[in-house]
PDB file of C-alpha atoms in Angstrom:
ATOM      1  CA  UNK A   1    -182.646   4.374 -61.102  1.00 78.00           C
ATOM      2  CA  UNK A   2    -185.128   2.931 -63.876  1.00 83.00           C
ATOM      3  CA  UNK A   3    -188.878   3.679 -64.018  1.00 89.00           C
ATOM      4  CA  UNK A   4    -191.560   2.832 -66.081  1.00 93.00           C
ATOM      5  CA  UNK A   5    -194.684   5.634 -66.341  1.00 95.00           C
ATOM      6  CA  UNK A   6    -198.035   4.324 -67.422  1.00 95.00           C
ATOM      7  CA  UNK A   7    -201.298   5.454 -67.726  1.00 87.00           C
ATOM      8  CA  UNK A   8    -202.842   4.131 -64.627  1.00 82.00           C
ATOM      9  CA  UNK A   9    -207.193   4.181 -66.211  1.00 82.00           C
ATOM     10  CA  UNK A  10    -209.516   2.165 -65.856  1.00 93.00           C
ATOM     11  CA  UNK A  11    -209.762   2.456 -69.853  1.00 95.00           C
ATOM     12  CA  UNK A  12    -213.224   1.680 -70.823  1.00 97.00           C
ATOM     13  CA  UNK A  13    -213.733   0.894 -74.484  1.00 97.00           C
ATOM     14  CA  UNK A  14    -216.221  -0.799 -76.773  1.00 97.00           C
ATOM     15  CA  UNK A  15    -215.339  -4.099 -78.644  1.00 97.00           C
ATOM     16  CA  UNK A  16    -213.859  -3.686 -81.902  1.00 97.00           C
ATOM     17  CA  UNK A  17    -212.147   0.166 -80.887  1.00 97.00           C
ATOM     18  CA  UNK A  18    -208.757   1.012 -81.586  1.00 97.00           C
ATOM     19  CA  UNK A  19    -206.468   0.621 -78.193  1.00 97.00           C
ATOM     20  CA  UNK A  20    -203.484   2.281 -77.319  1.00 97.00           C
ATOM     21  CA  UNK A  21    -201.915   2.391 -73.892  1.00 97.00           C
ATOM     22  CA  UNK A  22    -198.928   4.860 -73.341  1.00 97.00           C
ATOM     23  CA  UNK A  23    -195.578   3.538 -71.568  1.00 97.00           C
ATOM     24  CA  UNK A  24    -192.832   5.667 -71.259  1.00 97.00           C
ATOM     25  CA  UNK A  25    -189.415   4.455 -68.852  1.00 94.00           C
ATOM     26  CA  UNK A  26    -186.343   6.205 -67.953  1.00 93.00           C
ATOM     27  CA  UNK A  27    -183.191   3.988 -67.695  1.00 88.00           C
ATOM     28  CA  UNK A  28    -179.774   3.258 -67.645  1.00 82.00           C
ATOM     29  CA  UNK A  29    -177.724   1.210 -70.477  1.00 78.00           C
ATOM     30  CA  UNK A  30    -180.194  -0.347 -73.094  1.00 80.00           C
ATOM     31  CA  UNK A  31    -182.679  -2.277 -70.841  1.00 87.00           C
ATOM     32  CA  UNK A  32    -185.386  -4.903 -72.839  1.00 90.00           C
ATOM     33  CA  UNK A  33    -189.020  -3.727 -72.750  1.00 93.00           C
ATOM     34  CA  UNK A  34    -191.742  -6.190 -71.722  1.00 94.00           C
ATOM     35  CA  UNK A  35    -195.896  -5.943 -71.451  1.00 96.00           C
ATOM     36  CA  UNK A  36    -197.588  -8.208 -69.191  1.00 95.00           C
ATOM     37  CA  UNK A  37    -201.044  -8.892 -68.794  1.00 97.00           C
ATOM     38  CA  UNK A  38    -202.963 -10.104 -65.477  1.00 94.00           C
ATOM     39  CA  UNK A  39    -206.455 -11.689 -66.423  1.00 94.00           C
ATOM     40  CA  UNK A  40    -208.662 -11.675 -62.741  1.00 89.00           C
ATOM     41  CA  UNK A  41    -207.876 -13.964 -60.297  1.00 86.00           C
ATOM     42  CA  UNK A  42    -203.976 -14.788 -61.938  1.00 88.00           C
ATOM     43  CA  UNK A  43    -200.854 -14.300 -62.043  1.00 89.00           C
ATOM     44  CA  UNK A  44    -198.920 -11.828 -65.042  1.00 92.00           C
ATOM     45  CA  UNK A  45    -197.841 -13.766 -68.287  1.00 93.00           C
ATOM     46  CA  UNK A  46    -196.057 -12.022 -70.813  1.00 93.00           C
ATOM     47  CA  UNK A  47    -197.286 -10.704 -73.742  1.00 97.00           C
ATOM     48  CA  UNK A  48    -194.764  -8.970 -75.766  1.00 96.00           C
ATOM     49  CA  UNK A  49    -191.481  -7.741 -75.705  1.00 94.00           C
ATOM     50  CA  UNK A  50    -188.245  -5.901 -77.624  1.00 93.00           C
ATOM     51  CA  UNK A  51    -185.026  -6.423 -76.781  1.00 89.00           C
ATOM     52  CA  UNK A  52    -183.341  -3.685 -78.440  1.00 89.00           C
ATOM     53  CA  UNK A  53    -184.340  -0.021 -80.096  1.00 91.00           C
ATOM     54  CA  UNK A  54    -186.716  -0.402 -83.055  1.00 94.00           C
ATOM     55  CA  UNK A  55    -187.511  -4.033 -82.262  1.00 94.00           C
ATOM     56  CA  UNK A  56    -191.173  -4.581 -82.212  1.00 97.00           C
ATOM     57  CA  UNK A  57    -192.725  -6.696 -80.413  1.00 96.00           C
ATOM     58  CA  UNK A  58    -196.270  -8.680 -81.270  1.00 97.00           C
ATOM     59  CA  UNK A  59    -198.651 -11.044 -80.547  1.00 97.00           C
ATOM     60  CA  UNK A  60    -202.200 -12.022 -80.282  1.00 95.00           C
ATOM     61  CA  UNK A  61    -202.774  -8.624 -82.016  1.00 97.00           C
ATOM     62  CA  UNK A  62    -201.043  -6.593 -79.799  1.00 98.00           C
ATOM     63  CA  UNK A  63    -197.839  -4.411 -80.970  1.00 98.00           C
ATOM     64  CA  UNK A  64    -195.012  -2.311 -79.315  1.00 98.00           C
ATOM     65  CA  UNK A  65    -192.280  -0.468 -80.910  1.00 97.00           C
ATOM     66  CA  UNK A  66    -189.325   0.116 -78.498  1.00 96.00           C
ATOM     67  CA  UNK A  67    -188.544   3.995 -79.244  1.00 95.00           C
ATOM     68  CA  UNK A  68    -185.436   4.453 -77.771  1.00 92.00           C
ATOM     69  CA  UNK A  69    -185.698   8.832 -78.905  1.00 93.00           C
ATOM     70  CA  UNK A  70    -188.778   8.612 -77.086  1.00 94.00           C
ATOM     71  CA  UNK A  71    -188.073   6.279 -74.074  1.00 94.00           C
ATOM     72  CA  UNK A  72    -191.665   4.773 -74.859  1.00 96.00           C
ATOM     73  CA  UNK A  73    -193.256   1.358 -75.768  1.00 97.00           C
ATOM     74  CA  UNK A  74    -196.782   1.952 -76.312  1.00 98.00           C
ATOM     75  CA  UNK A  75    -198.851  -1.265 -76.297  1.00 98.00           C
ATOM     76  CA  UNK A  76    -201.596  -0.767 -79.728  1.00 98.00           C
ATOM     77  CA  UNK A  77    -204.106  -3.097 -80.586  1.00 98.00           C
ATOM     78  CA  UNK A  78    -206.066  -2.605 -84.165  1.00 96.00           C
ATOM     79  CA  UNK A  79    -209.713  -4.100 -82.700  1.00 96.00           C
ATOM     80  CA  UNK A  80    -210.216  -5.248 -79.120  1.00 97.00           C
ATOM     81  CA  UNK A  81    -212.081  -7.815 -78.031  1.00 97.00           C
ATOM     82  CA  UNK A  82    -214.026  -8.519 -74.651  1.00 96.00           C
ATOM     83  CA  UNK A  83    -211.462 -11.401 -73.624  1.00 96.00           C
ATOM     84  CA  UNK A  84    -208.989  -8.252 -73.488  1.00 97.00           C
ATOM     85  CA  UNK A  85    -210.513  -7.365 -70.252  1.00 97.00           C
ATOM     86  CA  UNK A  86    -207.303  -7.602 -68.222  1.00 96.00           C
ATOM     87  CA  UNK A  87    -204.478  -5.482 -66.234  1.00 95.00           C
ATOM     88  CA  UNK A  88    -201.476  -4.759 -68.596  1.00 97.00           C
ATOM     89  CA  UNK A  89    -197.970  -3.515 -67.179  1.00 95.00           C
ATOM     90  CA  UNK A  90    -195.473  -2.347 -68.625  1.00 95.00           C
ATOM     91  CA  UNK A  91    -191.661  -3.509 -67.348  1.00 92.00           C
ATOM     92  CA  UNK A  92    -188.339  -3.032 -68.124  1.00 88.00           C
ATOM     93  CA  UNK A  93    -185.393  -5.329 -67.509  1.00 86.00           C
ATOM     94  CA  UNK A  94    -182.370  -4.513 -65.407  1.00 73.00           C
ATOM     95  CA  UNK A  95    -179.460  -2.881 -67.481  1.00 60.00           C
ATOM     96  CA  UNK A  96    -176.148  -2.053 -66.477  1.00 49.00           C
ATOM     97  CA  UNK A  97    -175.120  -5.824 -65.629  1.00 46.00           C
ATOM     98  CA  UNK A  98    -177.576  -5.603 -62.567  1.00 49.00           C
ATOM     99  CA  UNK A  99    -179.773  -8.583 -61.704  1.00 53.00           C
ATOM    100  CA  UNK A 100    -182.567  -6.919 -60.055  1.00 60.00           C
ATOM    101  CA  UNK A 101    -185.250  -7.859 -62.005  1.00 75.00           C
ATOM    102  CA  UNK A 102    -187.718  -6.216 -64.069  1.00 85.00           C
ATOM    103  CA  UNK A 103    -188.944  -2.674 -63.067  1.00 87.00           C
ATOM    104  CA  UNK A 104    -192.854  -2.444 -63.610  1.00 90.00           C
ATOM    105  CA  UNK A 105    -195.391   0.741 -64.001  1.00 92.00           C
ATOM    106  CA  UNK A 106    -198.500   0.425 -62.108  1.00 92.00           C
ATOM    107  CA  UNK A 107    -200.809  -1.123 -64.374  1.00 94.00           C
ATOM    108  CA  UNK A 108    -203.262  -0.066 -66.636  1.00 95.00           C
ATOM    109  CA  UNK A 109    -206.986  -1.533 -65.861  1.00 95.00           C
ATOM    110  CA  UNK A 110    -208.478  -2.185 -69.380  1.00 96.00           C
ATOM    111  CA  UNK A 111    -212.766  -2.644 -69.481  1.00 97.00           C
ATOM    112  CA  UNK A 112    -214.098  -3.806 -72.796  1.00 97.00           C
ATOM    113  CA  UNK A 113    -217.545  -3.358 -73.571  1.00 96.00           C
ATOM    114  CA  UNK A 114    -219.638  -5.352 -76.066  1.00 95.00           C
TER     115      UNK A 114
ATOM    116  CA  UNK B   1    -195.809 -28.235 -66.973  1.00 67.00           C
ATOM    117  CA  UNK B   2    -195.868 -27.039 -63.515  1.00 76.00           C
ATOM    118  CA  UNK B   3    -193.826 -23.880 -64.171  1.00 93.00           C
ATOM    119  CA  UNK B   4    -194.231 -21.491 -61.257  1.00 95.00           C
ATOM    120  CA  UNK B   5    -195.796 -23.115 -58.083  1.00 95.00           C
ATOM    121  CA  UNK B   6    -197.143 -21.004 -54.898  1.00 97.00           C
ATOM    122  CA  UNK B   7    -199.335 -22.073 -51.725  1.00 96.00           C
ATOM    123  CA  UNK B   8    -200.771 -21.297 -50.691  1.00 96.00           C
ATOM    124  CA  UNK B   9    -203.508 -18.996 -52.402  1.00 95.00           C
ATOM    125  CA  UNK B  10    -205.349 -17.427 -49.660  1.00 96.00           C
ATOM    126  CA  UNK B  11    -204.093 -16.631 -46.032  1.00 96.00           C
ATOM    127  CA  UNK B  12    -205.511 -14.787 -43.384  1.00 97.00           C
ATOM    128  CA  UNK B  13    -202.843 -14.264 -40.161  1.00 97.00           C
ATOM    129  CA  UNK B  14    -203.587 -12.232 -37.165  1.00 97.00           C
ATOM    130  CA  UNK B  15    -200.967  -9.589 -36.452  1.00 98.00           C
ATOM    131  CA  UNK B  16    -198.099 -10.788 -35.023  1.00 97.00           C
ATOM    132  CA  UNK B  17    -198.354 -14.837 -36.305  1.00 97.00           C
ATOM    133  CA  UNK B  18    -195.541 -15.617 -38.609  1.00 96.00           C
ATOM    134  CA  UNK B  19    -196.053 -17.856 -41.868  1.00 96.00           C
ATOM    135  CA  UNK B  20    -194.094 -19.339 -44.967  1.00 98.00           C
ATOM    136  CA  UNK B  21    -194.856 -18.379 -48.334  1.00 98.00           C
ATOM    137  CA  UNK B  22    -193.627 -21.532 -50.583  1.00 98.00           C
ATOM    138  CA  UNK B  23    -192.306 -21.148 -54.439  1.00 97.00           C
ATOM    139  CA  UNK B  24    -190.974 -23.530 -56.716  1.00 97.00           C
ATOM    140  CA  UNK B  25    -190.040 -23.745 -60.016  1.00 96.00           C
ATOM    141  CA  UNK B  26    -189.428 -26.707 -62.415  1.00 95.00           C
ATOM    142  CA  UNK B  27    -187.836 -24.786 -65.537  1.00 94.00           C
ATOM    143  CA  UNK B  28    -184.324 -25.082 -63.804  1.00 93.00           C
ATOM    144  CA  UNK B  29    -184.260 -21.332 -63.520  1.00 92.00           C
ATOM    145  CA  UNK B  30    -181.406 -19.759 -61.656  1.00 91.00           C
ATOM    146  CA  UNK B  31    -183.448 -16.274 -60.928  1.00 92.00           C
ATOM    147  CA  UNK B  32    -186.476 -16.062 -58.348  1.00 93.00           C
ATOM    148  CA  UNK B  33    -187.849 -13.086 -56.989  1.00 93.00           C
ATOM    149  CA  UNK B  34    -190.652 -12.066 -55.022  1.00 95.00           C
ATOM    150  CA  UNK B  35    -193.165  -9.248 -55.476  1.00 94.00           C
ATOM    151  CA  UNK B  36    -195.534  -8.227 -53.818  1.00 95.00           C
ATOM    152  CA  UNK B  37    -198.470  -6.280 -55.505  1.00 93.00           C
ATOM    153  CA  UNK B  38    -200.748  -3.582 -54.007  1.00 92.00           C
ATOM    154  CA  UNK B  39    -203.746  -1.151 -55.235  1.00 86.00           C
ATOM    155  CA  UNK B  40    -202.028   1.576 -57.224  1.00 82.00           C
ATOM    156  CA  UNK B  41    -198.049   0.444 -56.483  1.00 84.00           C
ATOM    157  CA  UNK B  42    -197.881  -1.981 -59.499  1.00 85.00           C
ATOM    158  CA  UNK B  43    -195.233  -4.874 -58.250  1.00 90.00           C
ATOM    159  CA  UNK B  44    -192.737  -3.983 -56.098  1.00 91.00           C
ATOM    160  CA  UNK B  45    -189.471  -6.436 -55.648  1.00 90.00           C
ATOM    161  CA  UNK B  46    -189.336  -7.789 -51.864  1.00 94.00           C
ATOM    162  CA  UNK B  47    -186.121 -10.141 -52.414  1.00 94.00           C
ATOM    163  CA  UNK B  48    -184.162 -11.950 -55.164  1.00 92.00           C
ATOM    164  CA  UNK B  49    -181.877 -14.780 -55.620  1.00 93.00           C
ATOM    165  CA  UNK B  50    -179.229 -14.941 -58.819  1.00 90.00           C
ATOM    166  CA  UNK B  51    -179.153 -19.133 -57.674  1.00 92.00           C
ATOM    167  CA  UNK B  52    -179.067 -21.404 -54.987  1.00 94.00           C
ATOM    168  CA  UNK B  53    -177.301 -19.940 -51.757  1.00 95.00           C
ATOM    169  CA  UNK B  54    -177.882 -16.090 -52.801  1.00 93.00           C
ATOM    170  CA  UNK B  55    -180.211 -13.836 -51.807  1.00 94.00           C
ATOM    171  CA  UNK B  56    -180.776 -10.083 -51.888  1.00 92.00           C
ATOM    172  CA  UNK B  57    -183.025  -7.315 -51.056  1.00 92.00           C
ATOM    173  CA  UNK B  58    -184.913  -5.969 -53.273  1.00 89.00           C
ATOM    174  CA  UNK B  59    -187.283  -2.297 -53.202  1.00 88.00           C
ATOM    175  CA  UNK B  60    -189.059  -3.335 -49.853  1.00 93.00           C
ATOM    176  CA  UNK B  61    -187.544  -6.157 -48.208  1.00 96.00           C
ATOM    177  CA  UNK B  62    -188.867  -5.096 -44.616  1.00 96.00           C
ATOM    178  CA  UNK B  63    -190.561  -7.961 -42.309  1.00 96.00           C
ATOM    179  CA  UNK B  64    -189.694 -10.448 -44.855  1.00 97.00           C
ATOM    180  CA  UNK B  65    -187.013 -13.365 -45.386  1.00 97.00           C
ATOM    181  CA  UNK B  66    -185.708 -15.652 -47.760  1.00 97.00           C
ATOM    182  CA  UNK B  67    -183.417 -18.411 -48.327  1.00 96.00           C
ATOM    183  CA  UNK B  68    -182.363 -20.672 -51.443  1.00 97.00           C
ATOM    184  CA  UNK B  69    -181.004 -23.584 -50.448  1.00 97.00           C
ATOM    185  CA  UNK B  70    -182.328 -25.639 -53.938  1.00 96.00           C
ATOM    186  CA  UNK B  71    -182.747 -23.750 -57.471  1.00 96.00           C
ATOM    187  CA  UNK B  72    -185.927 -25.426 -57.322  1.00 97.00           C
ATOM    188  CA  UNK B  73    -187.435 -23.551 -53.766  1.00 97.00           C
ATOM    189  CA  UNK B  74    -187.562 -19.672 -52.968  1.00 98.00           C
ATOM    190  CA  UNK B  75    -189.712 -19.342 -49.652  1.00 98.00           C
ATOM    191  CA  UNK B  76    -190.369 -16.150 -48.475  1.00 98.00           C
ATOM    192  CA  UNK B  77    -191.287 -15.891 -44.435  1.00 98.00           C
ATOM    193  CA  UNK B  78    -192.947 -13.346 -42.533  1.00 97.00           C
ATOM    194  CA  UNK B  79    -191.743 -13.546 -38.934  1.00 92.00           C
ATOM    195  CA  UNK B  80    -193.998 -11.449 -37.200  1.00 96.00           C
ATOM    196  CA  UNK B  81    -197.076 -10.226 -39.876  1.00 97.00           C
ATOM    197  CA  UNK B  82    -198.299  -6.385 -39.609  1.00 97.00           C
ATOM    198  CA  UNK B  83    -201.484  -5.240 -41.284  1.00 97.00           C
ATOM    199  CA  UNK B  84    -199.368  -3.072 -43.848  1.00 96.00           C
ATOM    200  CA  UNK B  85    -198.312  -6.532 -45.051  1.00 97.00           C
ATOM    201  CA  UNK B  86    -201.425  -7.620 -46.465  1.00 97.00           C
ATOM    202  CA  UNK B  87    -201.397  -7.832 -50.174  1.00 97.00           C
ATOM    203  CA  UNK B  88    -200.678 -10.070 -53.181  1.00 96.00           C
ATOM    204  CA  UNK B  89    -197.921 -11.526 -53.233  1.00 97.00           C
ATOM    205  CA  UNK B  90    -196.353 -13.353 -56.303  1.00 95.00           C
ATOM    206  CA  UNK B  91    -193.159 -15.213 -57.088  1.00 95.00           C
ATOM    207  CA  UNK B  92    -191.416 -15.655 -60.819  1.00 93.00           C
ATOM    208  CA  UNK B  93    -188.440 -16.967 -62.011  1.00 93.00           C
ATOM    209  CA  UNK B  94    -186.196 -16.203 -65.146  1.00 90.00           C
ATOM    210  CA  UNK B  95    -183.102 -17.688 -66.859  1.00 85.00           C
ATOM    211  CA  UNK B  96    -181.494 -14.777 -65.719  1.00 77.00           C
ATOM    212  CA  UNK B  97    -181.857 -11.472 -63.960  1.00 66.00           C
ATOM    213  CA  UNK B  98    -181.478  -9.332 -66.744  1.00 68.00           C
ATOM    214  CA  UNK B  99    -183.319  -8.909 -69.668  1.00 70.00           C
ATOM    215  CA  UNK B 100    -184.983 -12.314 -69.427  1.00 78.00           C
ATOM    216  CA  UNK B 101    -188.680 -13.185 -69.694  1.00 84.00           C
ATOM    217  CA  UNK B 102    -189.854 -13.766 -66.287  1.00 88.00           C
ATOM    218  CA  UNK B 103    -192.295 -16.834 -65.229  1.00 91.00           C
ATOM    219  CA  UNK B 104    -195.078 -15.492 -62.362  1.00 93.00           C
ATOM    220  CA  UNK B 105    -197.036 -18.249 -60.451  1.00 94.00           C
ATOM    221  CA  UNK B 106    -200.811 -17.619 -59.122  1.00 93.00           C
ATOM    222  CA  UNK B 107    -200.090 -15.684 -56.458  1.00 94.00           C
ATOM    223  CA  UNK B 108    -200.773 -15.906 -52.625  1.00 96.00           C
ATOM    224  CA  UNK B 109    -203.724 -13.385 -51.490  1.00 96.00           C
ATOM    225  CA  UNK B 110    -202.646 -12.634 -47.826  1.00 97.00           C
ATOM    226  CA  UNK B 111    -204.932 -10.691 -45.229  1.00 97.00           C
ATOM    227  CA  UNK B 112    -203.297  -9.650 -42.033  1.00 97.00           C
ATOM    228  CA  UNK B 113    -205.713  -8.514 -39.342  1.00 97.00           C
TER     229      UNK B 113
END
């Protein structure tokens, strides 16, 4: 069955450093890649995705490349800020003509420090 | 823009009490799903629907039931609550089941003690 594998932290880093948090799946068929992010106290709202191999995703800064040789979508960010302070997951969506919904790591607990 | 509606957000139940967990949606979505989302687990699916009048389990569907009689609702019901159900529990709703962006409301903090 699909699974997603991603560093679990906290990640603790200072404003303005360089982020990178590693997400690597295993799948059938050719599944779309997704990162969510869960501010405290909310529910997840999507930040990025890639529907197909190559495709990268972006926005607010944030950047994924879906590497379909290396079953990954790392989420990168150039210069984080304290408002980054948040959960991120990394999910994948169903493949194979199945409609059970998106598959999701565990979360990865990001701390930004000013 | 409503989007993703759930109630309520905080419940405490004493073991054995049964409650209603209440979703709805106003994006005319015909995919809902429940999650539920614990310490260390990420989100695991309890039950989906594909549209109104269909329902499925999902990873953990255990102690829990649904029914979608409107594309609008998705309640999810506890009948008999156990203190391994207490957790956050969220709802969302896509175009689709596959592939699609999905739509998560606030979420529904439940305590069982």
């Amino acid at each position: 069955g699909n699974s997603v594998t991603q560093m679990e932290g906290p990640v603790t880093l200072s404003e303005e450093a360089f982020l990178t948090i590693n997400c690597t799946y295993t799948a059938t068929g050719y599944p779309s890649l997704f990162w969510y992010v869960q501010y405290p106290g909310e529910g997840l709202q999507l930040l990025l995705k890639a529907t197909k191999a190559d495709d990268k995703g972006s926005n607010k800064g944030f950047e994924a490349t879906y590497r379909k040789e290396t079953t990954s979508f790392h989420l990168e960010k150039g210069s984080v800020q304290v408002s980054d302070s948040a959960v991120y997951f990394c999910a994948l969506g169903s493949s194979g003509g199945g409609a059970d919904g998106l598959t999701f790591g565990k979360g990865t607990h990001l701390i930004i420090q000013p | 823009n409503a989007g993703v509606t759930q109630t309520p957000k905080f419940q405490v139940l004493k073991t054995g009490q049964s409650m209603t967990l209440q979703c709805a949606q106003d994006m005319n979505h015909e995919y809902m799903s429940w999650y539920r989302q614990d310490p260390g687990m990420g989100l695991r699916l309890i039950h989906y629907s594909v549209g109104a009048g269909i329902t499925d389990q999902g990873e953990v569907p255990n102690g829990y039931n649904v029914s979608r009689s409107t594309t609008e609702d998705f309640p999810l019901r506890l009948l008999s609550a156990a203190p391994s159900q207490t957790s956050v529990y969220f709802c969302a709703s896509s175009l689709t089941g596959e592939n699609t962006e999905a739509f998560f409301g606030q979420g529904t903090r439940l305590t069982v003690v």
